[in-house]
Tab-separated table of C-alpha atoms and ligand atoms in Angstrom:
chain	number	residue	atom	x	y	z
A	279	MET	CA	-0.158	-0.241	-0.269
A	280	ALA	CA	2.923	2.171	1.093
A	281	THR	CA	3.592	4.140	-2.064
A	282	GLY	CA	5.825	7.653	-0.104
A	283	GLY	CA	8.922	9.313	-2.688
A	284	THR	CA	12.458	7.702	-2.550
A	285	GLY	CA	11.637	5.430	0.703
A	286	ASP	CA	15.072	6.059	2.120
A	287	VAL	CA	14.565	5.402	5.257
A	288	ALA	CA	11.837	2.453	5.186
A	289	SER	CA	13.521	0.744	3.165
A	290	GLU	CA	16.633	1.070	5.598
A	291	THR	CA	14.776	0.427	9.248
A	292	PRO	CA	16.455	-2.325	10.558
A	293	GLY	CA	13.990	-4.358	13.068
A	294	GLY	CA	11.470	-2.881	15.793
A	295	ASP	CA	10.398	-0.056	13.720
A	296	GLY	CA	6.863	-1.797	12.547
A	297	GLU	CA	9.225	-3.234	9.986
A	298	ASP	CA	5.093	-3.886	7.286
A	299	ALA	CA	3.736	-1.979	8.381
A	300	ASP	CA	1.523	-0.176	5.051
A	301	TYR	CA	2.857	3.417	6.011
A	302	ASP	CA	6.079	6.142	7.829
A	303	VAL	CA	3.695	8.240	8.630
A	304	VAL	CA	0.143	8.909	8.193
A	305	VAL	CA	-1.608	12.212	9.149
A	306	VAL	CA	-5.016	12.390	10.175
A	307	GLY	CA	-6.525	15.979	8.563
A	308	GLY	CA	-5.759	18.303	5.857
A	309	GLY	CA	-5.776	21.583	5.917
A	310	PRO	CA	-3.519	23.745	6.759
A	311	ALA	CA	-1.452	21.698	9.417
A	312	GLY	CA	-2.065	18.687	8.061
A	313	CYS	CA	-0.983	19.307	4.258
A	314	SER	CA	2.835	21.248	5.607
A	315	ALA	CA	3.681	17.486	8.217
A	316	ALA	CA	2.856	15.528	5.035
A	317	VAL	CA	4.541	17.420	1.909
A	318	PHE	CA	7.538	17.238	4.399
A	319	ALA	CA	7.369	14.101	5.727
A	320	ALA	CA	6.768	12.402	2.075
A	321	ARG	CA	9.323	15.089	0.684
A	322	TYR	CA	11.932	12.956	2.435
A	323	GLY	CA	11.211	9.597	1.521
A	324	LEU	CA	8.870	8.423	3.658
A	325	ALA	CA	5.612	6.690	2.423
A	326	THR	CA	3.066	9.220	3.702
A	327	ALA	CA	-1.409	9.386	3.699
A	328	VAL	CA	-3.496	12.350	4.703
A	329	PHE	CA	-6.853	11.781	5.856
A	330	ASP	CA	-9.240	14.382	5.005
A	331	ARG	CA	-12.790	14.872	5.879
A	332	GLY	CA	-15.297	15.766	8.581
A	333	ARG	CA	-15.133	18.685	10.578
A	334	SER	CA	-12.419	22.469	9.051
A	335	SER	CA	-11.619	25.367	10.821
A	336	MET	CA	-10.503	26.343	7.046
A	337	ARG	CA	-14.062	25.921	5.398
A	338	GLN	CA	-15.718	28.256	7.513
A	339	CYS	CA	-13.363	31.076	7.059
A	340	ALA	CA	-15.177	33.777	3.987
A	341	TYR	CA	-11.807	34.735	1.954
A	342	LEU	CA	-8.440	34.204	3.251
A	343	GLU	CA	-6.433	37.457	3.094
A	344	ASN	CA	-3.553	37.054	5.326
A	345	TYR	CA	-1.996	33.964	3.843
A	346	PRO	CA	1.916	35.310	3.165
A	347	GLY	CA	1.605	34.596	-0.902
A	348	PHE	CA	-1.797	35.616	-2.642
A	349	PRO	CA	-1.442	39.415	-1.964
A	350	ALA	CA	-5.248	39.594	-3.572
A	351	GLY	CA	-6.366	36.762	-0.792
A	352	VAL	CA	-7.415	33.622	-1.624
A	353	ASP	CA	-10.362	31.428	-1.165
A	354	VAL	CA	-10.672	28.705	0.735
A	355	GLU	CA	-10.980	25.890	-2.100
A	356	THR	CA	-8.364	27.308	-4.270
A	357	LEU	CA	-6.350	27.138	-1.479
A	358	TYR	CA	-7.310	23.120	-0.194
A	359	GLY	CA	-6.760	22.520	-3.819
A	360	LEU	CA	-3.021	23.830	-3.775
A	361	LEU	CA	-2.777	22.524	-0.139
A	362	HIS	CA	-3.634	19.240	-1.669
A	363	ASP	CA	-2.258	19.654	-4.813
A	364	HIS	CA	1.094	19.779	-3.292
A	365	VAL	CA	1.161	16.626	-0.938
A	366	ALA	CA	0.259	14.926	-4.628
A	367	GLU	CA	2.772	16.616	-5.320
A	368	ALA	CA	5.010	15.068	-2.802
A	369	GLY	CA	4.028	11.789	-3.412
A	370	SER	CA	1.621	11.417	-0.753
A	371	GLU	CA	-2.242	9.561	-1.039
A	372	LEU	CA	-4.951	11.417	-0.123
A	373	ILE	CA	-7.860	9.708	1.213
A	374	ALA	CA	-11.503	11.279	1.478
A	375	ASP	CA	-12.082	9.419	5.019
A	376	LEU	CA	-12.991	10.531	8.753
A	377	VAL	CA	-9.992	8.502	11.066
A	378	GLU	CA	-12.670	7.344	13.691
A	379	SER	CA	-9.274	5.986	15.972
A	380	VAL	CA	-5.807	4.663	16.164
A	381	THR	CA	-4.553	2.492	18.175
A	382	ARG	CA	-1.258	0.435	18.483
A	383	GLU	CA	-0.667	-2.589	17.354
A	384	GLU	CA	-0.317	-5.545	19.879
A	385	ASP	CA	2.861	-5.648	19.341
A	386	GLY	CA	3.643	-1.669	21.169
A	387	GLN	CA	5.217	-0.876	17.396
A	388	GLY	CA	3.272	1.688	15.951
A	389	PHE	CA	-0.448	2.019	15.099
A	390	VAL	CA	-3.038	0.772	13.669
A	391	VAL	CA	-5.886	4.104	12.398
A	392	GLY	CA	-9.564	2.906	11.469
A	393	THR	CA	-11.743	5.622	9.130
A	394	GLN	CA	-15.321	5.979	8.587
A	395	ASP	CA	-15.016	3.981	5.019
A	396	GLY	CA	-14.151	0.515	7.163
A	397	ARG	CA	-9.965	0.976	5.938
A	398	ARG	CA	-7.524	-0.595	8.904
A	399	VAL	CA	-3.775	0.512	7.479
A	400	SER	CA	-0.909	-0.050	9.834
A	401	THR	CA	1.817	2.535	10.681
A	402	ARG	CA	5.111	3.839	12.248
A	403	ARG	CA	3.758	7.319	13.404
A	404	VAL	CA	0.916	9.204	13.421
A	405	VAL	CA	0.812	13.348	13.320
A	406	ALA	CA	-2.634	14.399	15.205
A	407	ALA	CA	-3.427	17.767	12.519
A	408	THR	CA	-7.421	18.374	13.432
A	409	ARG	CA	-7.888	21.237	15.002
A	410	TYR	CA	-11.440	20.596	16.053
A	411	ASP	CA	-11.249	16.612	16.009
A	412	GLY	CA	-9.139	14.483	18.731
A	413	ASP	CA	-11.003	12.037	19.753
A	414	TYR	CA	-10.145	9.359	17.792
A	415	LEU	CA	-6.709	9.522	19.881
A	416	ARG	CA	-8.712	8.476	23.100
A	417	PRO	CA	-7.877	4.478	22.624
A	418	LEU	CA	-3.970	6.044	23.412
A	419	ASP	CA	-5.400	8.477	26.451
A	420	ASP	CA	-2.673	8.663	29.302
A	421	GLY	CA	-5.133	10.064	31.065
A	422	THR	CA	-3.189	13.613	30.102
A	423	MET	CA	-4.626	13.900	26.489
A	424	PHE	CA	-7.687	15.640	27.540
A	425	GLU	CA	-8.595	18.502	29.194
A	426	THR	CA	-11.599	19.807	31.120
A	427	VAL	CA	-12.842	23.865	30.626
A	428	GLU	CA	-15.992	25.274	30.438
A	429	TYR	CA	-17.418	26.378	27.199
A	430	ASP	CA	-21.201	28.420	28.215
A	431	GLY	CA	-21.471	27.590	31.848
A	432	GLU	CA	-20.730	24.195	31.174
A	433	GLU	CA	-18.484	21.702	31.448
A	434	ARG	CA	-16.552	21.011	27.851
A	435	GLU	CA	-13.860	18.023	27.172
A	436	ARG	CA	-11.456	18.420	25.338
A	437	PHE	CA	-7.735	17.837	23.081
A	438	ALA	CA	-4.882	19.628	25.114
A	439	ARG	CA	-3.243	22.004	23.990
A	440	SER	CA	-0.242	21.977	25.896
A	441	TYR	CA	-0.526	17.922	25.262
A	442	PRO	CA	1.975	18.358	22.841
A	443	GLU	CA	5.635	18.981	22.793
A	444	SER	CA	6.880	22.100	20.613
A	445	ASP	CA	7.851	19.843	18.035
A	446	GLY	CA	4.941	18.473	18.059
A	447	THR	CA	6.599	15.021	19.803
A	448	THR	CA	4.163	13.697	22.432
A	449	PRO	CA	4.275	11.488	25.230
A	450	VAL	CA	2.994	8.435	23.515
A	451	ASP	CA	6.152	7.389	20.991
A	452	GLY	CA	5.099	8.229	17.285
A	453	LEU	CA	2.506	9.800	17.875
A	454	TYR	CA	3.049	13.955	16.466
A	455	VAL	CA	0.218	15.988	17.118
A	456	ALA	CA	0.350	19.807	15.327
A	457	SER	CA	-3.431	20.705	15.323
A	458	PRO	CA	-4.950	20.841	17.562
A	459	SER	CA	-1.850	22.738	19.710
A	460	ASP	CA	-0.745	26.505	22.107
A	461	GLU	CA	1.267	26.598	18.941
A	462	ALA	CA	-0.752	26.699	16.293
A	463	ASP	CA	-3.717	28.236	17.890
A	464	ARG	CA	-6.170	30.431	15.814
A	465	GLN	CA	-4.876	31.990	12.250
A	466	ALA	CA	-4.110	29.146	8.903
A	467	ILE	CA	-0.478	30.160	8.523
A	468	VAL	CA	0.415	29.674	12.282
A	469	ALA	CA	-1.254	26.527	11.515
A	470	ALA	CA	1.338	25.620	7.926
A	471	GLY	CA	4.452	26.150	10.218
A	472	ARG	CA	3.547	24.140	12.454
A	473	GLY	CA	2.739	21.505	10.854
A	474	ALA	CA	6.228	21.911	8.694
A	475	ARG	CA	8.221	22.104	12.060
A	476	VAL	CA	6.258	18.670	13.094
A	477	GLY	CA	6.872	17.410	8.843
A	478	LEU	CA	10.545	18.095	10.764
A	479	ALA	CA	10.471	16.596	13.887
A	480	VAL	CA	8.991	12.688	12.273
A	481	VAL	CA	11.908	13.028	9.570
A	482	ARG	CA	14.100	13.759	11.860
A	483	ASP	CA	12.956	10.562	14.631
A	484	ALA	CA	12.668	8.849	11.578
A	485	ARG	CA	15.937	9.805	11.069
A	486	ARG	CA	17.528	8.443	14.434
A	487	ALA	CA	15.146	5.204	14.481
A	488	THR	CA	17.345	4.197	11.055
A	489	GLY	CA	20.882	4.230	12.666
A	490	TYR	CA	21.730	8.541	11.404
A	491	PRO	CA	24.025	9.786	14.598
A	492	GLU	CA	22.628	12.332	16.296
A	493	SER	CA	24.154	15.391	15.062
A	494	VAL	CA	23.092	14.640	10.923
A	495	ALA	CA	19.817	13.160	11.715
A	496	ASP	CA	18.310	16.427	12.018
A	497	HIS	CA	16.773	16.893	8.084
A	498	TYR	CA	16.183	20.495	6.624
A	499	ASP	CA	15.210	20.860	3.204
A	500	TRP	CA	16.670	23.162	1.503
A	501	VAL	CA	17.919	22.887	-2.011
A	502	ARG	CA	20.877	24.983	-3.445
A	503	ARG	CA	22.243	26.808	-6.548
A	504	GLU	CA	24.585	24.220	-8.562
A	505	ALA	CA	26.729	26.852	-8.883
A	506	ALA	CA	27.749	28.372	-5.768
A	507	ARG	CA	28.822	24.566	-4.691
A	508	ASP	CA	32.682	25.450	-4.252
A	509	ALA	CA	35.134	22.692	-5.135
A	510	GLU	CA	35.656	21.661	-1.294
A	511	TRP	CA	32.064	20.405	-1.299
A	512	SER	CA	32.214	18.417	-4.710
A	513	ASP	CA	34.525	16.153	-2.900
A	514	ARG	CA	33.125	13.295	-1.784
A	515	ASP	CA	35.977	12.671	0.114
A	516	ARG	CA	35.390	16.036	2.015
A	517	TRP	CA	31.749	15.278	3.249
A	518	ARG	CA	33.213	11.571	4.351
A	519	GLU	CA	35.202	13.056	6.711
A	520	TRP	CA	32.407	15.636	7.498
A	521	TYR	CA	30.188	12.671	8.446
A	522	ASP	CA	32.902	10.330	9.842
A	523	ASP	CA	33.450	13.743	12.322
A	524	ARG	CA	29.788	13.823	13.522
A	525	CYS	CA	30.526	9.811	14.522
A	526	PRO	CA	29.379	8.821	18.864
A	527	ASP	CA	32.942	7.117	20.619
A	528	ASP	CA	31.247	3.298	19.508
A	529	ALA	CA	30.705	4.448	16.367
A	530	ASP	CA	32.565	1.389	13.720
A	531	LEU	CA	33.904	3.625	10.661
A	532	ASP	CA	34.284	0.905	8.581
A	533	GLY	CA	31.596	-1.364	9.173
A	534	ASP	CA	28.635	-2.293	6.047
A	535	ARG	CA	25.727	0.244	8.158
A	536	TRP	CA	27.802	3.474	8.349
A	537	VAL	CA	29.506	2.719	5.435
A	538	THR	CA	26.003	2.969	3.708
A	539	LEU	CA	24.018	5.510	5.813
A	540	ARG	CA	27.081	7.070	5.181
A	541	GLU	CA	26.162	7.619	1.792
A	542	ARG	CA	23.975	8.100	1.582
A	543	HIS	CA	22.983	10.684	2.939
A	544	ILE	CA	26.246	12.381	0.573
A	545	ASP	CA	23.601	11.635	-1.957
A	546	ARG	CA	20.836	13.405	-0.406
A	547	ARG	CA	22.941	16.353	-0.076
A	548	LEU	CA	24.722	16.948	-3.323
A	549	ALA	CA	21.525	15.916	-5.182
A	550	THR	CA	20.491	19.412	-3.726
A	551	TYR	CA	21.771	21.167	-5.814
A	552	ILE	CA	20.428	21.444	-9.528
A	553	THR	CA	22.142	23.659	-12.002
A	554	ASP	CA	20.423	27.142	-13.781
A	555	ASP	CA	18.730	24.738	-16.694
A	556	GLU	CA	17.349	22.599	-13.514
A	557	ILE	CA	15.705	26.164	-11.757
A	558	GLU	CA	14.871	27.223	-15.134
A	559	ARG	CA	12.574	23.943	-15.925
A	560	ARG	CA	11.416	24.452	-12.755
A	561	THR	CA	10.275	27.916	-13.477
A	562	GLU	CA	8.051	26.479	-15.631
A	563	ARG	CA	6.555	23.584	-14.012
A	564	GLY	CA	5.818	25.701	-11.148
A	565	GLN	CA	3.879	28.501	-12.863
A	566	ARG	CA	2.317	26.797	-15.116
A	567	ARG	CA	0.760	24.474	-12.129
A	568	LEU	CA	-0.650	26.860	-10.612
A	569	LEU	CA	-1.746	28.589	-13.640
A	570	ASP	CA	-4.134	24.276	-12.840
A	571	HIS	CA	-6.002	25.954	-10.424
A	572	VAL	CA	-6.847	29.460	-11.547
A	573	ASP	CA	-10.337	29.423	-13.139
A	574	ASP	CA	-10.399	29.023	-16.728
A	575	GLU	CA	-12.721	31.773	-18.064
A	576	LEU	CA	-9.833	33.767	-16.274
A	577	VAL	CA	-7.236	32.702	-17.512
A	578	LEU	CA	-8.405	32.994	-20.876
A	579	GLU	CA	-9.379	36.805	-20.262
A	580	ARG	CA	-6.030	38.067	-19.129
A	581	ALA	CA	-4.286	35.162	-22.278
A	582	ARG	CA	-6.565	37.788	-24.718
A	583	GLU	CA	-5.474	40.985	-22.640
A	584	ILE	CA	-1.635	40.954	-22.924
A	585	ASP	CA	-2.256	39.433	-26.724
A	586	ALA	CA	-4.391	42.477	-26.991
A	587	ASP	CA	-1.082	44.791	-25.119
A	588	SER	CA	1.381	43.416	-27.290
A	589	VAL	CA	-0.704	43.749	-30.690
A	590	GLU	CA	-1.143	47.318	-29.649
A	591	VAL	CA	2.535	47.616	-27.956
A	592	ASN	CA	4.448	46.620	-31.888
A	593	ARG	CA	1.818	48.676	-34.017
B	149	LIG	C1	-15.071	31.464	10.536
B	149	LIG	C2	-13.412	31.171	11.126
B	149	LIG	C3	-12.601	32.579	10.419
B	149	LIG	C4	-11.817	32.276	9.973
B	149	LIG	N1	-10.842	33.301	9.248
B	149	LIG	C5	-9.114	32.936	9.414
B	149	LIG	C6	-8.840	33.814	8.524
B	149	LIG	O1	-9.237	34.824	7.944
B	149	LIG	N2	-7.343	33.970	8.586
B	149	LIG	C7	-7.401	33.075	9.119
B	149	LIG	O2	-5.467	33.123	9.121
B	149	LIG	N3	-7.411	31.402	9.853
B	149	LIG	C8	-8.937	32.488	9.873
B	149	LIG	N4	-9.560	30.631	10.828
B	149	LIG	C9	-8.742	30.147	11.294
B	149	LIG	C10	-8.766	29.150	10.916
B	149	LIG	O3	-9.032	28.214	10.019
B	149	LIG	C11	-7.115	28.064	11.253
B	149	LIG	O4	-6.143	28.670	11.604
B	149	LIG	C12	-6.990	26.931	10.497
B	149	LIG	O5	-7.809	26.210	10.218
B	149	LIG	C13	-6.385	25.801	11.213
B	149	LIG	O6	-5.477	24.506	10.124
B	149	LIG	P1	-5.701	22.788	10.961
B	149	LIG	O7	-4.921	22.271	10.175
B	149	LIG	O8	-4.817	22.980	11.886
B	149	LIG	O9	-7.052	23.027	10.983
B	149	LIG	P2	-7.955	23.122	10.114
B	149	LIG	O10	-8.239	24.060	9.093
B	149	LIG	O11	-10.448	22.612	10.429
B	149	LIG	O12	-8.411	21.162	9.252
B	149	LIG	C14	-7.925	20.165	9.058
B	149	LIG	C15	-8.367	19.333	8.755
B	149	LIG	O13	-8.643	17.758	8.665
B	149	LIG	C16	-10.033	17.626	8.309
B	149	LIG	N5	-10.179	16.641	10.097
B	149	LIG	C17	-11.094	16.437	11.023
B	149	LIG	N6	-11.472	15.369	11.213
B	149	LIG	C18	-11.409	14.530	10.472
B	149	LIG	C19	-10.647	12.995	10.875
B	149	LIG	N7	-10.768	12.740	12.592
B	149	LIG	N8	-10.491	12.541	9.719
B	149	LIG	C20	-9.243	13.608	8.490
B	149	LIG	N9	-9.873	14.201	8.954
B	149	LIG	C21	-10.418	15.031	9.292
B	149	LIG	C22	-10.551	18.383	8.557
B	149	LIG	O14	-11.325	17.340	7.458
B	149	LIG	C23	-9.525	19.307	7.727
B	149	LIG	O15	-10.203	19.337	6.464
B	149	LIG	C24	-10.746	31.222	10.244
B	149	LIG	C25	-11.725	30.036	12.080
B	149	LIG	C26	-12.711	30.244	11.792
B	149	LIG	C27	-13.675	29.052	12.336
């Protein structure tokens, strides 16, 4: 079932990290928080699925005027379309289904996710990203996951916003919470940033479990200009030295696993450099892809205006 990107971590993970799971990561919720988390996890190559259905905060906004990058604002359905397209482009599955429960696998490794449409999928890690809903996490509740609050004079139980740490990790190993949380409460762009942070924490932990040394496990997703790469960092031996300098005292620097992971890390770092031609190719593709999300009539209308302007200029 897993379809994720490069499969780097999944294929390298030694026993004990839920080897036969359908997914490396299941994200519950396809709003700004969940989509951001999924983009980072899937771009790294983790087999990722996003489940999205049910009560949405974003669908209650009339129109978003403060999500940077959209100078005249963006309507909610267009933003959903862009976010979901990005999730798919990154290599994640997007499944229109409501998650009803998340339980521990019988062997204590990973989770089983149960849905409204009767799906049961297994996953190594879960990211909760549902601003209003946390009930599906009740099977994992250790007594501190929910809190009682007063609302309109009535007492209500709700998911405790202070339950996750600032990077989204929780006392339940493998469970992360992007939303709801104290750190992403009221604005969509903050929820998106929080999701990104949690997605990166998932990647970091997957890399640790795979065997990358602590000081190399942290991952940041940068694309760099080939023209800016100097001779020193074009040399694989320089990278090997850099990596070995970060080894723990007990590491076997000639061991197969150390060497395999080091070479994969170097491949990944070198692949982040792209040429000017590639930048140009990606620029055109990126702009065409944006057009897919603009109303066809508006695209044609603008094209006719541009055409008329160029005729005028050339007259
Ligand atoms: C009336 C109103 C107006 C607002 N206006 C603005 C504004 O102008 N600007 C601004 O920045 N913010 C605004 N907000 C806040 C903004 O909507 C939220 O901050 C943001 O949407 C939170 O993103 P999220 O991803 O955490 O949650 P959500 O946007 O709620 O996304 C969660 C997603 O998960 C899905 N889901 C829920 N439960 C499940 C489940 N069990 N299984 C699977 N999927 C599930 C939902 O369908 C939804 O798509 C407004 C909110 C409201 C209520």
